[in-house]
Structures are given as structure tokens and as C-alpha cells.
């Protein structure tokens, strides 16, 4: 079954209207194509036998109507008419083809935009659950494949079906028996071949989809992990696997293309052999020469138009069948993303700004990941105030980063609530709240652009405040390094910040967070890649920032949290103890174990 219901559901209303208009254009174009055939066949007879002008009543009527004085005069007039009709029919066909291609491009860009929007409307957790290669492949590969290997062939098939119907009707008018025999022969050949290759075409289509995902995954892994690959000497293995995967995909694509082209040569052989046999039959049966010429000319012209049309229809069907699985994949991705995002309020409350943020209350919050029954955060209660330096500490997997994501609004509580200055943090207020968040993650995202563009990530170029860029770079202890670069703040950092060390990446991320002038600054292991001297300088600068904002530090290196106003000690998703550094040393054996472990590591 061909999944056109999914395609229809993916199309907007205006696209559906344009599709119907395009069908009218197909009918008009097919009628003109048929008219060119109807005018051309008698023209060939008239050229070969001038007496046909007198024996054919339609030509006689036309001769009298035009007022032509001789056979040559009429032939000239009729030639102009035939050329005009051919020109007009082909011009219209070209225009309809252009409209069809333009419509296909609009569909493709619209579907990519629609799917990308459905993804981006989801919460942060959606992207943690999904394989990035799958998301990228669906948008960049599967949607274009659906458009150009399913939807466009469908449009081509529709246009050629209309043309075929007009031609077949014309053939039936000339000779019903011959027309039906010819239609039966051509249709039978295509049906037999189609059912012979149908199953393998479907499997080949699924192979193409799978290969696209696997190949992208392997390419991403081999490029991102090139250091480890070089050290392990794993280049030959990756080269072999990528080559094997590529060959598998190309082989599947080749079969789909071959299955679409192969019947053409068989059908052409059968049809033109049949026309020759028809000519011999007409001659041996004593049919008048003018009728033979007219009949053969008409069938030859009809075959000239009909065979490419039939081939296009068949090729479209095999392409659609072979690539139908991609429609299911795109539809599944779209509906999943849309279903996950439907409970999220997209309309933002613009009346809330959080400009004067003072206090956050976290009230009995539980959090569990989707499709899980276990709480990773349980019964979380805390109060976070501006002008405070707060730390989240604990062992790996204790829930520190998850709590930070809750505070930042990247994920929402499964139970309980978060209040900002007495107002509940809802989906409609997330944008306003996140505008006040500066987040420095463990893994820093760097774009292939200038230093300034990375510090001001997400800010339009015309709105960048260069003075503030320099100011935050100094606070992040990054200014001297930037000044040493050949183009200073306009230096390109390369793909994934290839010119930056781990410590420089972290400092750039700190500068980026500070550029927002946030009310809350979250530092998730933000100094782990820094040397001790640089770390002390930045921590000293961060301590001064508490006059302006709430600073939350997530740390394994507990020496960095000694000066914090409040430390929350997490274990298995719960707060085990809270207090300042000295209080926890006194009250918590677990905290002392963590401190001693840090000292032994140091």
C-alpha cells in the first residue's frame, strides 16, 4: 500500500489547493498534446498524397473555409497551424513541468521546515533521548528523498496518466480493436515486470534508508574520534566499513533505478514490432495507401508520445514503491515529535520578564525520565537566592546536573513545582526565565565562526556590543589570549573550536554566559579543564559576581566550593545534607569522604 495518506496529512491547506490546480494544468496540457497528434497524422498523409485534400471531407471543408487558391497554399496554411499547435502544446507542457518542479521544491522546503520546527519545539530531554544522526538524517536526507523519490514521481505519474488517457481515447476513436490490443500488450508487460521486482524494490528502499543512517553515524564517529582512531590504528577498519556500507547503499539504489528503466526497452521492441506487423497486415489486406499512411502515422505519433508516458508512469510507481518506507519514517518522526510537544504551551507570556529576580523556591520536586518509572530526583526542596554562591556536590550520577537543568527550565518537574519570586514557572514563562540564565556546561558547544560570534552566540551581528564582549572576556581571563591571535576577536576558531585548548573553551563558554548579563549563572564543572592559577583567578572573579546574580556551581573538585554560601550534597537524587563547607565537614561523613578522595587525587 502506498502511504499517500501520510503525505496528505503532512501538507498544509494551501499546498493541497495548489496540488488541485496543478491537476487542472495537467489535463489542459494533455489535451494540447493530443491535439498536436491529431493534427500531425493527417498532415503526413496530405504531404504524401495531394488528392487527400479532395477525398477527405474535413480537409475539403477547411480548404473552402481558408479560401486557399491551391494545394500548396493550403499546405502552407496547414503547416503553420500544425507548427503552432506543436509549439503551444510543448510550451504549455514546459510551463506545467516548471510549475510541477517549483511545487515539489516548495513541498520539500516546507516539509523540512515543518519537521525541524516539530523537533525544535520539544524540550531538551527529547534531544537527549534521540540519536543525533537519526534526527539529522531524517531532515537532511529522508525528507528530500521522500519528496524527490515519492512525491515528485507521483506528480509525474498523474500528468502522464492524464496524457495516456487522452491518447488511448484517440486510438479507440480510430480503431477500437487495435487500441485495446495495444493497451493490453503494453499494460501486460509492465504489470509482469512490476510484480516480478516489487518485493526486492521495497527491500532495496529500506536498505537505502538504513545505509543513510549508518553511514552518517560512522562518518561522524570517524571524524569526531580521529585522535583515538589514529592512536589505535583503526583507519583501515573504518575505511573498510564505510566502503562496504556505501557499496551496499549504491547497489540498492542501482536496483531501484534499473527496475525503473528496464521495461522501456522491452516495451519499445514489442510496440514498434507491432506497428510493423500492422503495416504489413494493412498492405496485404488491400487497404488504400492513404489510409495506411494515416493509420500508421497516427499510431507512430501516438506511440512516440505514449511510450515515454507509460515508461514514466511505471518508473514513478517503482520509485514510489521502492521508497515508500521513507514516508513512514518521516511520518513517524513528525508525529512523535508533535505528540511530545503538544502539551508544551508555545505561546509565551510576554508580561513576565524576571528583571528583578530575587528568589527561587523548589517545592517537593520529583523528576523521572520519559518511559521510566524511577525518580532520578526525589522530594527536592530548596531555596535559591540572588547574591548567593551555591554549590551542588556529590558523586557521579547523584543528580547534580539534572537539578541544574530543572533550575534552568531545560526539563520540567514530573511532580512538584518551581516558583520564581512567588510565580510558578510554567511553559509559557520559560523563555522569559531562560533569558536570565547563563549556563556553562561540561561539554562546550563551539560554532565555526569568530571568537566574537561564539561569545555572542545567538545575538544578531548588528546587535553585538563589542565593549561588553571585551569586558566579559576579561572577566573570563580570556582577553590576553584573544589579543594574541592574528585577528583578535575576529579570529575564526575553526570547526568545533580546533584552535582552542580545553581550558580556553571553558573560558569562552564563561564569557558567553556572562555576555547575557544573567540573573542566574550555572557553572557545570566549568573550571575542570583549567590550571590551578587560572581557576583561582576565575573563581575570584565569580565571587565578585554574586553582587549581581545567583551563582550555582556544580563541582567534583571540592576545593572550588569552599567559599560557597550554601552547599547542597546530593546522593541518589536526594539532598543528603546542606550547609556551608565547614558545616558539612562537621555534619556529613559522606562529604568528608568526598573531600578526602579529592585530596588523595590531588
XYZ file of C-alpha atoms in Angstrom:
602
model
C 0.000 0.000 0.000
C 1.355 3.409 -0.983
C 1.342 5.795 2.028
C -0.248 8.840 0.399
C -2.421 9.399 3.467
C 0.727 10.352 5.369
C 1.811 12.762 2.640
C -1.638 14.374 2.593
C -1.521 14.847 6.363
C 1.914 16.465 6.116
C 0.753 19.024 3.527
C -0.670 22.392 4.538
C -4.028 23.521 3.164
C -2.509 25.941 0.636
C -0.295 23.134 -0.712
C -3.354 20.926 -1.183
C -5.090 23.708 -3.150
C -2.006 24.183 -5.342
C -1.936 20.437 -5.936
C -5.515 20.510 -7.271
C -4.705 23.487 -9.512
C -1.739 21.538 -10.859
C -4.067 18.680 -11.818
C -6.122 21.085 -13.957
C -2.895 22.185 -15.650
C -2.039 18.533 -16.354
C -5.406 17.997 -18.073
C -5.035 21.150 -20.185
C -1.501 20.194 -21.222
C -2.549 16.628 -22.101
C -5.407 17.935 -24.271
C -2.974 20.108 -26.234
C -0.553 17.189 -26.636
C -3.368 15.062 -28.027
C -4.379 17.878 -30.381
C -0.851 18.011 -31.793
C -1.029 14.274 -32.560
C -4.490 14.628 -34.123
C -3.260 17.411 -36.430
C 0.107 15.841 -37.291
C -1.015 12.392 -38.542
C -3.336 13.753 -41.320
C -0.625 16.279 -42.208
C 1.774 13.453 -43.099
C -0.912 11.862 -45.283
C -1.573 15.187 -47.009
C 2.131 15.563 -47.762
C 2.331 12.101 -49.349
C -0.945 12.346 -51.316
C -2.264 15.755 -52.540
C -5.506 14.023 -53.616
C -6.276 13.530 -49.931
C -7.319 17.176 -49.933
C -10.332 16.252 -52.070
C -11.148 12.775 -50.713
C -11.191 13.797 -47.046
C -14.320 15.804 -46.226
C -12.704 17.617 -43.292
C -9.809 18.813 -45.418
C -12.259 19.850 -48.149
C -14.238 21.930 -45.674
C -11.058 23.506 -44.310
C -9.839 24.230 -47.851
C -13.060 26.100 -48.671
C -13.028 27.930 -45.322
C -9.468 29.219 -45.686
C -10.026 30.443 -49.266
C -6.740 28.877 -50.384
C -6.198 29.047 -54.153
C -4.127 25.872 -54.491
C -2.902 22.732 -52.752
C 0.412 24.426 -51.916
C -1.351 27.441 -50.406
C -3.479 25.208 -48.191
C -0.467 23.057 -47.286
C 1.379 26.188 -46.157
C -1.573 27.325 -44.023
C -1.990 23.872 -42.508
C 1.775 23.632 -41.852
C 1.644 26.887 -39.909
C -1.316 25.557 -37.889
C 0.468 22.277 -37.101
C 3.678 24.068 -36.093
C 1.692 26.486 -33.929
C -0.147 23.702 -32.131
C 3.085 21.770 -31.551
C 4.792 24.922 -30.272
C 1.891 25.833 -27.983
C 1.482 22.281 -26.646
C 5.194 21.961 -25.880
C 5.362 25.464 -24.390
C 2.431 24.644 -22.105
C 3.991 21.274 -21.229
C 7.252 23.055 -20.326
C 5.394 25.599 -18.198
C 3.466 22.845 -16.397
C 6.724 20.960 -15.834
C 8.259 24.105 -14.328
C 5.220 24.566 -12.072
C 5.460 20.929 -11.028
C 9.166 21.220 -10.161
C 8.625 24.502 -8.311
C 5.746 22.949 -6.391
C 7.947 19.984 -5.477
C 10.687 22.314 -4.211
C 8.115 24.225 -2.137
C 6.873 20.938 -0.695
C 10.411 19.850 0.156
C 11.412 23.080 1.877
C 8.051 23.246 3.653
C 8.316 19.694 4.989
C 11.898 20.200 6.151
C 10.858 23.402 7.910
C 7.812 21.700 9.431
C 9.787 18.711 10.708
C 12.647 20.861 12.017
C 10.115 23.073 13.803
C 8.445 19.999 15.334
C 11.828 18.874 16.655
C 12.844 22.283 17.987
C 9.558 22.830 19.841
C 10.385 19.882 22.060
C 12.126 20.081 25.375
C 15.797 19.418 25.971
C 15.076 15.857 27.118
C 13.707 14.969 23.664
C 17.160 15.513 22.149
C 18.866 13.509 24.894
C 16.667 10.532 24.042
C 17.122 10.718 20.270
C 20.172 9.735 18.275
C 21.511 12.904 16.660
C 22.416 11.027 13.459
C 18.792 9.897 13.167
C 17.430 13.434 13.585
C 19.904 14.905 11.098
C 19.374 12.120 8.547
C 15.596 12.464 8.744
C 15.691 16.192 7.966
C 18.613 16.371 5.539
C 18.250 13.032 3.744
C 14.915 11.341 4.288
C 12.653 14.341 3.633
C 14.366 15.197 0.293
C 14.253 11.514 -0.617
C 10.539 11.388 0.152
C 9.918 14.499 -1.930
C 12.045 13.597 -4.952
C 11.610 9.814 -4.949
C 7.950 9.594 -3.919
C 6.056 12.867 -4.269
C 7.668 14.134 -7.488
C 7.266 10.745 -9.255
C 3.641 10.770 -8.126
C 3.105 14.154 -9.803
C 4.843 12.902 -12.937
C 2.695 9.776 -12.952
C -0.509 11.796 -12.601
C 0.414 14.078 -15.508
C 1.315 11.131 -17.734
C -1.804 9.159 -16.771
C -3.931 12.078 -17.985
C -1.955 12.234 -21.258
C -2.212 8.462 -21.680
C -5.991 8.569 -21.251
C -6.316 11.224 -23.967
C -4.110 9.211 -26.356
C -5.912 5.923 -25.671
C -9.282 7.600 -26.252
C -7.939 8.919 -29.575
C -6.733 5.451 -30.567
C -10.106 3.955 -29.677
C -11.842 6.504 -31.906
C -9.606 5.490 -34.845
C -9.749 1.711 -34.269
C -11.219 0.324 -31.029
C -9.962 -3.238 -31.523
C -6.379 -2.274 -32.282
C -6.372 0.254 -29.453
C -7.497 -2.312 -26.900
C -4.979 -4.902 -28.143
C -2.139 -2.360 -27.962
C -3.184 -1.237 -24.475
C -3.397 -4.855 -23.313
C 0.085 -5.691 -24.628
C 1.791 -2.648 -23.103
C -0.022 -2.954 -19.775
C 0.715 -6.685 -19.503
C 4.452 -6.198 -20.000
C 4.622 -3.540 -17.290
C 2.455 -5.497 -14.836
C 4.514 -8.685 -15.204
C 7.797 -6.830 -14.668
C 6.392 -4.808 -11.765
C 5.217 -7.836 -9.802
C 8.489 -9.624 -10.543
C 10.640 -6.928 -8.922
C 8.210 -5.367 -6.423
C 9.394 -7.154 -3.283
C 13.071 -6.578 -3.949
C 12.372 -2.904 -4.751
C 10.737 -2.467 -1.332
C 13.666 -4.159 0.417
C 16.113 -2.012 -1.553
C 14.282 1.116 -0.404
C 14.571 0.049 3.232
C 18.255 -0.693 2.684
C 18.832 2.819 1.322
C 17.238 4.321 4.456
C 19.256 2.155 6.825
C 22.515 2.762 4.957
C 21.988 6.542 5.099
C 21.707 6.426 8.898
C 24.588 4.001 9.432
C 26.891 5.848 7.041
C 26.263 9.230 8.685
C 26.843 7.671 12.108
C 30.156 6.134 11.015
C 31.348 9.317 9.317
C 30.516 11.391 12.412
C 32.279 8.889 14.674
C 35.394 8.674 12.500
C 35.768 12.450 12.239
C 34.925 13.252 15.867
C 37.102 10.417 17.161
C 40.028 10.882 14.787
C 42.551 11.179 17.639
C 41.618 7.816 19.127
C 41.383 6.243 15.667
C 44.900 7.426 14.827
C 46.315 6.136 18.111
C 44.586 2.768 17.740
C 45.451 2.460 14.054
C 41.758 1.905 13.305
C 41.736 3.794 9.981
C 41.686 0.604 7.825
C 38.678 -0.763 9.709
C 36.678 2.457 9.298
C 37.670 2.738 5.630
C 36.560 -0.843 5.026
C 33.248 -0.440 6.865
C 32.389 2.886 5.197
C 33.226 1.410 1.777
C 31.126 -1.696 2.473
C 28.193 0.421 3.648
C 28.498 2.759 0.655
C 28.534 -0.160 -1.799
C 25.506 -1.694 -0.133
C 23.562 1.560 -0.448
C 24.621 2.196 -4.045
C 23.723 -1.371 -5.001
C 20.222 -0.903 -3.585
C 19.834 2.443 -5.377
C 21.092 0.888 -8.622
C 18.462 -1.845 -8.448
C 15.669 0.675 -7.899
C 16.870 2.714 -10.890
C 17.360 -0.373 -13.081
C 13.907 -1.693 -12.232
C 12.505 1.638 -13.392
C 14.402 1.750 -16.694
C 14.432 -1.901 -17.826
C 10.826 -2.243 -19.147
C 11.325 0.649 -21.562
C 13.473 -1.402 -23.945
C 11.186 -4.426 -23.810
C 8.056 -2.364 -24.448
C 9.650 -0.366 -27.278
C 10.628 -3.609 -29.007
C 7.124 -5.042 -28.659
C 5.261 -1.867 -29.688
C 7.309 -0.951 -32.750
C 7.325 -4.579 -33.884
C 3.548 -4.472 -33.595
C 3.399 -1.298 -35.732
C 5.496 -3.007 -38.424
C 3.231 -6.050 -38.311
C 0.220 -3.729 -38.566
C 1.717 -2.072 -41.657
C 2.300 -5.425 -43.336
C -1.232 -6.501 -42.467
C -2.785 -3.335 -43.896
C -0.826 -3.681 -47.147
C -1.632 -7.375 -47.639
C -5.299 -6.806 -46.837
C -5.654 -4.330 -49.699
C -6.162 -1.244 -47.540
C -5.873 2.008 -49.563
C -2.434 3.609 -49.360
C -3.719 6.888 -47.940
C -5.482 5.049 -45.120
C -2.334 3.006 -44.415
C -0.216 6.151 -44.195
C -2.773 7.908 -41.994
C -3.220 4.915 -39.654
C 0.483 4.159 -39.311
C 1.305 7.848 -38.870
C -1.298 8.220 -36.153
C -0.116 5.089 -34.322
C 3.524 6.099 -34.715
C 2.821 9.582 -33.328
C 0.697 8.093 -30.557
C 3.464 5.602 -29.752
C 6.009 8.417 -29.776
C 4.015 10.135 -27.014
C 2.537 7.069 -25.332
C 5.673 5.025 -24.725
C 7.522 7.722 -22.734
C 4.301 8.376 -20.811
C 3.851 4.699 -19.970
C 7.526 4.426 -19.026
C 7.250 7.486 -16.766
C 4.175 6.024 -15.054
C 5.880 2.691 -14.475
C 9.129 4.297 -13.334
C 7.182 6.504 -10.929
C 5.345 3.512 -9.467
C 8.575 1.561 -8.898
C 10.222 4.626 -7.360
C 7.249 5.187 -5.059
C 7.093 1.524 -4.090
C 10.828 1.281 -3.543
C 10.937 4.403 -1.391
C 7.561 4.148 0.354
C 9.239 3.198 3.637
C 10.815 6.651 3.860
C 7.340 8.216 4.040
C 6.550 6.039 7.057
C 9.846 7.063 8.670
C 9.279 10.791 8.153
C 5.675 10.482 9.302
C 6.710 8.572 12.432
C 9.383 11.164 13.281
C 6.955 14.038 12.732
C 4.075 12.536 14.727
C 6.389 11.512 17.582
C 7.889 14.992 17.831
C 4.479 16.640 17.517
C 2.927 14.341 20.124
C 5.751 15.012 22.581
C 5.482 18.773 22.066
C 1.686 19.127 22.108
C 1.462 19.521 25.900
C 4.020 22.325 25.806
C 2.498 25.797 25.713
C 4.138 27.509 22.754
C 2.603 30.911 23.435
C 4.900 32.815 25.751
C 3.696 35.155 28.493
C 5.336 38.443 27.467
C 4.081 40.231 30.585
C 6.682 38.392 32.695
C 10.342 39.471 32.489
C 12.020 38.341 35.757
C 14.124 41.509 35.576
C 14.120 41.839 39.363
C 14.701 38.198 40.245
C 15.285 37.676 43.956
C 14.410 34.135 44.975
C 13.590 30.681 43.574
C 11.644 28.080 45.540
C 11.868 24.411 44.524
C 8.899 22.670 46.121
C 8.761 18.860 46.547
C 10.053 18.236 43.033
C 10.365 14.733 41.590
C 11.774 14.034 38.159
C 11.785 10.873 36.114
C 12.867 10.433 32.536
C 10.169 9.595 29.958
C 9.415 5.866 29.691
C 10.881 5.318 33.166
C 9.128 4.634 36.468
C 12.098 5.546 38.663
C 12.705 9.020 40.030
C 16.202 10.339 39.346
C 15.332 13.337 41.539
C 13.070 12.810 44.547
C 11.441 15.186 47.039
C 13.677 18.114 46.132
C 13.153 21.207 48.272
C 15.467 24.205 48.193
C 15.516 27.980 48.157
C 17.997 29.766 45.906
C 18.542 33.495 46.327
C 20.245 36.211 44.322
C 23.611 37.483 45.643
C 24.485 33.953 46.782
C 27.157 31.484 45.691
C 25.636 27.995 45.800
C 27.200 24.619 45.045
C 25.742 21.233 44.088
C 28.143 18.428 45.021
C 28.012 14.648 45.181
C 29.273 11.553 43.435
C 28.804 10.754 39.758
C 25.153 10.139 38.930
C 23.928 11.832 42.107
C 21.613 14.134 40.108
C 23.536 17.424 40.254
C 23.303 18.268 36.538
C 19.665 17.146 36.425
C 18.837 19.610 39.213
C 20.687 22.356 37.329
C 18.631 21.535 34.226
C 15.452 21.828 36.310
C 16.573 25.219 37.621
C 17.331 26.371 34.071
C 13.952 25.194 32.784
C 15.542 22.751 30.325
C 13.420 19.990 31.835
C 10.207 20.271 33.845
C 9.312 18.504 37.109
C 7.314 15.283 36.987
C 5.841 16.278 40.343
C 6.058 19.433 42.439
C 6.712 22.967 41.273
C 9.321 25.664 40.836
C 8.427 29.239 41.768
C 10.258 32.417 40.804
C 9.523 35.264 43.208
C 6.223 33.602 44.067
C 5.151 32.941 40.442
C 5.040 29.342 39.244
C 7.475 28.616 36.410
C 5.211 27.433 33.577
C 5.921 26.585 29.930
C 4.584 29.979 28.930
C 7.175 31.701 31.130
C 10.171 29.557 30.204
C 11.501 31.880 27.507
C 11.494 34.872 29.861
C 13.210 32.831 32.575
C 15.827 31.313 30.271
C 16.710 34.801 29.041
C 18.025 35.321 32.572
C 20.083 32.111 32.668
C 23.779 31.892 31.876
C 24.771 28.228 31.562
C 28.329 26.894 31.240
C 28.038 23.137 30.524
C 30.667 20.426 30.887
C 30.825 19.961 27.124
C 31.146 23.362 25.449
C 29.413 23.969 22.121
C 31.620 25.940 19.709
C 30.495 27.180 16.278
C 32.844 27.500 13.308
C 32.946 31.291 13.424
C 34.834 34.149 15.064
C 35.639 34.490 18.744
C 33.128 37.342 18.971
C 30.402 35.271 17.281
C 30.974 32.472 19.783
C 30.834 34.780 22.792
C 27.680 36.417 21.395
C 26.158 33.149 20.176
C 22.529 33.704 19.165
C 22.855 37.504 19.031
C 22.321 39.163 15.590
C 25.576 40.662 14.315
C 24.111 44.174 14.156
C 23.182 43.998 17.862
C 26.569 42.883 19.228
C 28.072 45.170 21.885
C 31.815 44.833 21.317
C 32.696 46.679 24.526
C 30.715 44.151 26.534
C 32.418 41.330 24.594
C 35.835 42.583 25.716
C 34.577 43.127 29.268
C 33.280 39.558 29.705
C 36.394 38.129 28.036
C 38.489 39.878 30.684
C 36.270 38.501 33.459
C 36.744 35.021 31.988
C 40.542 35.560 31.876
C 40.440 35.119 28.080
C 41.245 38.609 26.798
C 45.032 38.224 26.723
C 44.786 35.026 24.680
C 42.351 36.617 22.216
C 44.594 39.680 21.857
C 47.483 37.378 20.900
C 45.542 35.915 17.958
C 46.247 37.209 14.450
C 42.799 38.760 14.016
C 41.949 39.224 17.675
C 38.234 38.914 18.330
C 37.629 38.375 14.588
C 39.767 35.224 14.523
C 37.985 32.110 13.268
C 38.138 29.374 15.902
C 37.675 26.558 13.371
C 35.332 23.596 13.398
C 34.427 22.708 16.991
C 36.967 25.289 18.187
C 40.010 23.439 16.872
C 42.407 26.304 17.760
C 41.247 26.322 21.402
C 42.535 24.250 24.284
C 40.133 22.669 26.771
C 40.669 25.495 29.245
C 40.205 28.171 26.588
C 36.939 26.539 25.509
C 35.660 26.688 29.085
C 36.694 30.311 29.481
C 34.973 31.180 26.199
C 31.821 29.469 27.494
C 32.025 31.510 30.711
C 32.367 34.710 28.672
C 29.362 33.653 26.575
C 27.274 33.092 29.699
C 28.310 36.444 31.194
C 27.545 38.333 27.970
C 23.832 37.672 28.563
C 24.086 39.615 31.834
C 22.210 36.787 33.550
C 20.435 36.790 36.872
C 21.473 33.160 37.397
C 24.858 31.764 36.369
C 25.152 27.960 36.323
C 28.674 26.525 36.137
C 28.626 22.767 35.468
C 32.229 21.642 36.070
C 33.121 24.916 34.351
C 36.693 25.059 35.677
C 37.614 21.370 35.427
C 39.909 21.914 32.415
C 41.692 24.950 33.897
C 45.073 25.042 35.565
C 45.118 25.991 39.249
C 46.252 29.589 38.708
C 43.626 30.323 36.044
C 40.975 28.563 38.120
C 41.742 30.741 41.160
C 41.565 33.906 39.052
C 38.207 32.968 37.559
C 36.775 31.820 40.895
C 37.849 35.119 42.410
C 36.041 36.930 39.582
C 32.984 34.700 40.053
C 32.892 35.530 43.767
C 32.516 39.193 42.866
C 29.617 38.351 40.541
C 27.393 37.334 43.450
C 26.727 41.028 43.990
C 24.764 40.912 40.735
C 23.363 37.395 40.446
C 22.819 33.917 41.844
C 25.790 31.685 41.005
C 25.338 27.905 41.054
C 28.439 25.721 40.839
C 28.421 22.002 40.110
C 31.754 20.583 41.180
C 33.691 17.383 41.721
C 36.796 19.338 42.763
C 35.571 20.369 46.211
C 38.340 22.910 46.770
C 36.363 25.158 44.395
C 33.330 25.310 46.700
C 34.987 26.285 49.986
C 33.743 29.873 49.783
C 30.167 28.998 48.784
C 27.348 30.406 50.905
C 25.393 27.165 50.603
C 26.375 23.671 49.507
C 23.785 21.010 48.655
C 25.154 17.475 48.957
C 23.323 15.050 46.638
C 23.197 11.282 46.765
C 20.930 9.139 44.567
C 18.819 12.107 43.537
C 18.161 13.405 47.044
C 19.642 16.157 49.192
C 21.518 14.363 51.975
C 22.884 17.466 53.696
C 23.063 21.191 53.159
C 25.114 23.976 54.702
C 28.401 25.769 54.194
C 31.719 23.984 53.729
C 32.654 23.829 57.408
C 29.184 22.722 58.472
C 29.217 19.812 56.007
C 32.688 18.769 57.113
C 31.350 18.561 60.645
C 27.933 17.011 59.929
C 28.433 14.663 56.960
C 30.666 11.599 56.815
C 29.877 11.291 53.100
C 31.055 14.852 52.435
C 34.281 14.178 54.347
C 34.842 11.064 52.216
C 34.427 13.156 49.061
C 36.859 15.789 50.364
C 39.428 13.159 51.347
C 39.043 11.480 47.970
C 39.679 14.821 46.261
C 42.801 15.383 48.364
C 44.172 11.925 47.537
C 43.547 12.543 43.827
C 45.291 15.910 44.037
